[in-house]
Coordinates of C-alpha atoms in Angstrom, one line a residue:
M1206 CA 110.3 101.0 101.3
T1207 CA 110.4 99.6 97.8
Y1208 CA 110.3 96.0 96.5
L1209 CA 111.0 94.6 93.3
S1210 CA 109.2 91.4 92.6
R1211 CA 109.5 88.4 90.1
I1212 CA 106.8 85.8 89.6
R1213 CA 106.9 82.9 87.3
I1214 CA 103.9 82.4 85.0
N1215 CA 102.6 79.0 83.7
P1216 CA 101.3 79.6 80.4
L1217 CA 99.3 76.7 80.0
R1218 CA 97.1 77.5 82.8
R1219 CA 93.5 78.9 81.6
D1220 CA 93.7 81.9 84.1
S1221 CA 97.3 82.5 82.8
R1222 CA 96.1 82.6 79.2
D1223 CA 93.7 85.4 80.2
L1224 CA 96.1 87.4 82.0
L1225 CA 98.9 87.1 79.4
A1226 CA 96.5 88.3 76.7
N1227 CA 94.9 91.2 78.5
P1228 CA 97.0 93.8 80.3
R1229 CA 93.6 95.2 81.9
A1230 CA 93.1 91.8 83.6
M1231 CA 96.8 91.4 84.5
R1232 CA 96.9 95.2 85.9
S1233 CA 94.0 93.8 88.3
T1234 CA 95.5 90.8 89.4
V1235 CA 98.7 92.7 90.2
L1236 CA 96.8 95.4 92.2
H1237 CA 95.3 92.3 94.3
G1238 CA 98.9 91.3 95.5
V1239 CA 99.2 95.0 97.0
P1240 CA 97.9 94.6 100.8
D1241 CA 97.6 98.6 101.4
H1242 CA 95.5 100.8 99.4
P1243 CA 97.2 99.8 95.9
L1244 CA 95.6 102.8 94.2
D1245 CA 97.4 105.2 96.5
E1246 CA 100.8 103.9 95.4
R1247 CA 102.4 103.8 91.7
V1248 CA 102.7 100.4 91.0
L1249 CA 104.9 99.3 87.6
W1250 CA 105.0 96.0 86.2
R1251 CA 106.2 94.4 83.0
L1252 CA 105.8 91.1 81.3
D1253 CA 109.0 89.5 79.8
S1254 CA 108.1 86.7 77.2
D1255 CA 111.5 86.0 76.0
N1256 CA 110.6 82.3 76.7
P1257 CA 107.1 81.9 75.8
Y1258 CA 107.1 78.5 77.9
R1259 CA 107.9 80.3 80.9
P1260 CA 107.2 84.1 80.8
M1261 CA 108.3 86.4 83.7
L1262 CA 106.3 88.9 85.5
F1263 CA 108.2 91.9 87.1
V1264 CA 106.3 94.2 89.7
L1265 CA 107.7 97.3 91.6
T1266 CA 105.7 98.3 94.6
R1267 CA 106.2 100.7 97.8
S1268 CA 104.2 98.0 99.9
K1269 CA 105.6 94.6 100.5
P1270 CA 103.5 92.5 98.3
D1271 CA 101.9 88.9 98.6
W1272 CA 101.9 87.0 95.4
T1273 CA 100.2 83.7 96.8
H1274 CA 97.0 84.2 94.9
L1275 CA 98.7 84.6 91.6
V1276 CA 101.1 81.5 92.0
E1277 CA 98.0 79.6 92.8
T1278 CA 96.0 80.5 89.9
A1279 CA 98.3 81.1 87.2
G1280 CA 101.8 79.9 88.6
W1281 CA 103.7 76.8 89.3
P1282 CA 102.4 76.0 93.0
D1283 CA 103.2 72.2 93.2
A1284 CA 106.8 72.8 91.2
D1285 CA 110.0 72.9 92.7
G1286 CA 112.2 76.3 92.6
E1287 CA 111.2 80.1 93.6
H1288 CA 107.7 81.0 92.6
A1289 CA 107.8 84.2 93.6
V1290 CA 111.1 86.2 94.8
V1291 CA 110.4 89.6 96.5
A1292 CA 113.4 91.9 96.8
D1293 CA 114.1 94.8 98.9
Y1294 CA 115.1 97.5 96.2
T1295 CA 116.6 100.0 98.7
P1296 CA 120.1 98.7 98.4
L1297 CA 120.1 99.5 94.8
L1298 CA 118.6 102.9 94.9
S1299 CA 121.1 103.7 97.7
R1300 CA 124.3 103.1 96.0
L1301 CA 123.3 104.7 92.6
S1302 CA 126.0 107.3 91.4
V1303 CA 126.8 109.2 88.3
G1304 CA 129.0 107.3 86.1
D1305 CA 127.6 104.0 87.1
R1306 CA 126.9 101.8 84.1
Y1307 CA 124.3 99.1 84.1
A1308 CA 122.6 96.5 81.6
F1309 CA 118.9 97.6 81.4
R1310 CA 115.5 96.6 79.9
L1311 CA 112.4 98.9 79.7
T1312 CA 108.9 98.1 77.9
A1313 CA 107.5 101.4 76.9
S1314 CA 104.6 103.0 75.0
P1315 CA 106.5 105.3 72.6
V1316 CA 104.0 108.0 71.5
Q1317 CA 103.7 111.3 69.6
N1318 CA 101.0 114.2 70.0
T1319 CA 99.7 115.4 66.4
S1320 CA 96.6 117.2 65.2
T1321 CA 97.0 115.8 61.8
P1322 CA 97.3 112.1 61.9
T1323 CA 98.4 110.6 58.6
K1324 CA 95.5 107.7 58.9
P1325 CA 92.6 109.1 61.4
T1326 CA 90.5 106.7 62.7
A1327 CA 86.7 106.9 62.8
A1328 CA 86.8 108.2 66.4
Q1329 CA 89.2 110.9 65.4
S1330 CA 87.7 111.8 62.2
E1331 CA 84.4 112.2 64.3
R1332 CA 86.3 114.4 66.9
R1333 CA 87.6 116.4 64.2
A1334 CA 84.2 116.8 62.5
R1335 CA 82.5 117.9 66.0
G1336 CA 85.3 121.1 66.0
D1337 CA 87.5 119.4 68.8
R1338 CA 91.2 120.8 67.7
R1339 CA 92.9 119.2 70.5
S1340 CA 96.1 117.3 69.3
F1341 CA 95.7 113.2 69.3
R1342 CA 98.2 111.0 71.2
I1343 CA 99.6 108.2 68.6
G1344 CA 101.7 105.4 69.3
H1345 CA 104.7 105.1 67.2
R1346 CA 104.7 101.8 65.1
T1347 CA 108.0 101.2 63.4
A1348 CA 111.2 100.1 65.4
A1349 CA 113.1 103.3 64.1
A1350 CA 110.6 105.8 65.6
Q1351 CA 110.8 104.1 68.9
L1352 CA 114.1 104.0 69.2
G1353 CA 114.1 107.9 68.1
W1354 CA 111.7 108.4 70.8
F1355 CA 113.7 106.8 73.4
L1356 CA 117.2 108.2 72.4
E1357 CA 115.5 111.8 72.6
R1358 CA 114.7 111.6 76.0
T1359 CA 117.1 109.8 78.0
Q1360 CA 118.8 113.0 79.3
R1361 CA 115.4 114.0 81.1
W1362 CA 115.2 110.5 82.7
G1363 CA 118.6 111.0 84.3
F1364 CA 120.8 108.8 82.2
Q1365 CA 122.5 108.5 78.8
I1366 CA 123.3 105.5 76.2
P1367 CA 127.2 104.8 75.9
D1368 CA 128.5 105.6 72.5
A1369 CA 129.7 102.0 71.7
R1370 CA 128.6 99.5 69.4
M1371 CA 126.8 96.6 70.9
D1372 CA 127.9 93.5 69.0
T1373 CA 126.6 91.1 71.5
P1374 CA 123.9 91.4 74.1
A1375 CA 124.5 93.2 77.3
A1376 CA 125.4 90.9 80.2
G1377 CA 122.8 88.8 81.5
L1378 CA 120.4 89.6 78.6
Q1379 CA 119.2 87.4 75.7
Q1380 CA 120.0 87.5 72.2
H1381 CA 116.9 88.2 70.2
E1382 CA 116.9 87.5 66.3
D1383 CA 114.6 90.2 65.6
A1384 CA 116.5 93.0 67.5
V1385 CA 116.8 96.5 65.6
Q1386 CA 119.8 98.7 67.0
V1387 CA 120.9 102.0 66.2
P1388 CA 124.7 101.6 65.0
G1389 CA 127.3 103.0 67.5
S1390 CA 124.5 103.0 70.4
E1391 CA 124.0 100.2 73.1
V1392 CA 120.3 100.2 72.7
R1393 CA 118.0 98.0 70.9
V1394 CA 114.3 97.5 70.3
I1395 CA 113.9 93.6 70.9
A1396 CA 110.1 93.2 70.6
R1397 CA 107.4 95.2 69.6
N1398 CA 103.5 94.4 70.1
R1399 CA 100.1 96.2 69.5
H1400 CA 97.5 95.3 72.5
S1401 CA 93.9 96.1 72.0
F1402 CA 91.5 95.2 75.0
G1403 CA 88.5 96.3 76.5
K1404 CA 87.9 99.3 78.6
G1405 CA 85.9 97.4 81.3
D1406 CA 84.0 94.1 82.1
T1407 CA 81.8 92.3 79.4
E1408 CA 78.6 94.1 80.0
A1409 CA 80.4 97.6 79.7
R1410 CA 82.0 96.1 76.3
A1411 CA 78.6 95.1 75.1
R1412 CA 77.4 98.7 75.5
D1413 CA 80.7 100.5 73.9
D1414 CA 82.7 98.5 71.5
K1415 CA 85.6 100.9 72.1
S1416 CA 88.7 99.4 73.0
V1417 CA 92.1 100.8 74.4
V1418 CA 94.9 100.1 71.7
V1419 CA 98.5 100.5 73.2
H1420 CA 101.8 100.2 71.0
T1421 CA 104.6 98.8 73.0
A1422 CA 108.3 98.4 72.1
T1423 CA 110.8 96.7 74.8
F1424 CA 114.4 98.2 74.6
E1425 CA 117.6 96.5 76.1
G1426 CA 121.2 97.4 76.3
Q1427 CA 123.3 99.4 78.5
L1428 CA 123.0 102.9 80.1
E1429 CA 125.2 105.4 82.2
V1430 CA 123.7 107.5 85.0
T1431 CA 123.9 111.1 84.6
E1432 CA 121.3 112.6 87.3
V1433 CA 121.1 110.3 90.2
E1434 CA 118.0 112.1 91.6
L1435 CA 116.3 112.2 88.3
F1436 CA 117.2 108.6 87.4
T1437 CA 115.9 107.4 90.8
Q1438 CA 112.7 109.1 90.2
H1439 CA 111.8 107.6 87.0
L1440 CA 113.1 104.2 88.2
L1441 CA 110.3 104.4 91.0
Q1442 CA 107.5 106.3 88.9
G1443 CA 107.9 104.6 85.8
I1444 CA 109.0 106.0 82.2
G1445 CA 106.0 107.1 79.5
P1446 CA 102.7 106.6 79.2
S1447 CA 100.6 103.6 79.6
K1448 CA 102.2 102.4 82.9
A1449 CA 98.8 100.7 84.1
Y1450 CA 99.3 98.2 81.4
G1451 CA 102.6 97.3 81.7
C1452 CA 104.9 99.9 80.5
G1453 CA 107.4 102.1 82.1
L1454 CA 109.1 100.0 84.5
L1455 CA 112.9 100.2 83.9
T1456 CA 114.9 97.5 85.6
L1457 CA 118.7 97.2 85.9
A1458 CA 121.4 94.4 85.8
P1459 CA 125.1 94.6 86.6
L1460 CA 127.4 94.3 83.9
E1461 CA 130.4 91.6 83.7
S1462 CA 134.0 92.8 84.2
H1463 CA 136.2 92.4 81.6

């Protein structure tokens, strides 16, 4: 089976601030919620911070998770309401069919492979000086490039973006002042971020000052399913690189009937 979880995060707590600032720390905490061999299954997660006072963590797992530890250390354990909702994903997967349309959201890490970076870093220059001719994986940094990366790949992910202008957000999705949209296309970038964090624990970072850098873009809009098997595969396995660090989880919402 497959489960989609939604967990409320309290940003005012000390443990929460650490998790919100460090994708590596969040990944570790997420994996602690999967009881059976978390490293043997693909675990996808995404942090939505539309409301900075009430961020939401979404997690997709094959095993049924337990988020008690996360609620107690970084959530709202004494407040009313649902702290962690765990839903069976199977009914959604079983009813997918070609032509279905959904509202969607995806945080991804759009990248390109190039052997000639425009502004090589010190590490990249050192690699070239050693005679290493392998290409470099570099994150796209502009909204236009990130949207281009996304739109060029939707068919290989089993869906397409409808050719219709999205004057208002897709049903259930929030308006964002800084959103960047392709004219005539039902997709836009609502957030872009650069994350930089250490490769390991404090002692390891003291020995090696190199860090992991991930450029992310959050896309939302409408999609139409074109190949069910391919689409299902990417729903379960994720889209693009940096899946361990909060990228790749595509979530769906029904569209309102007009």
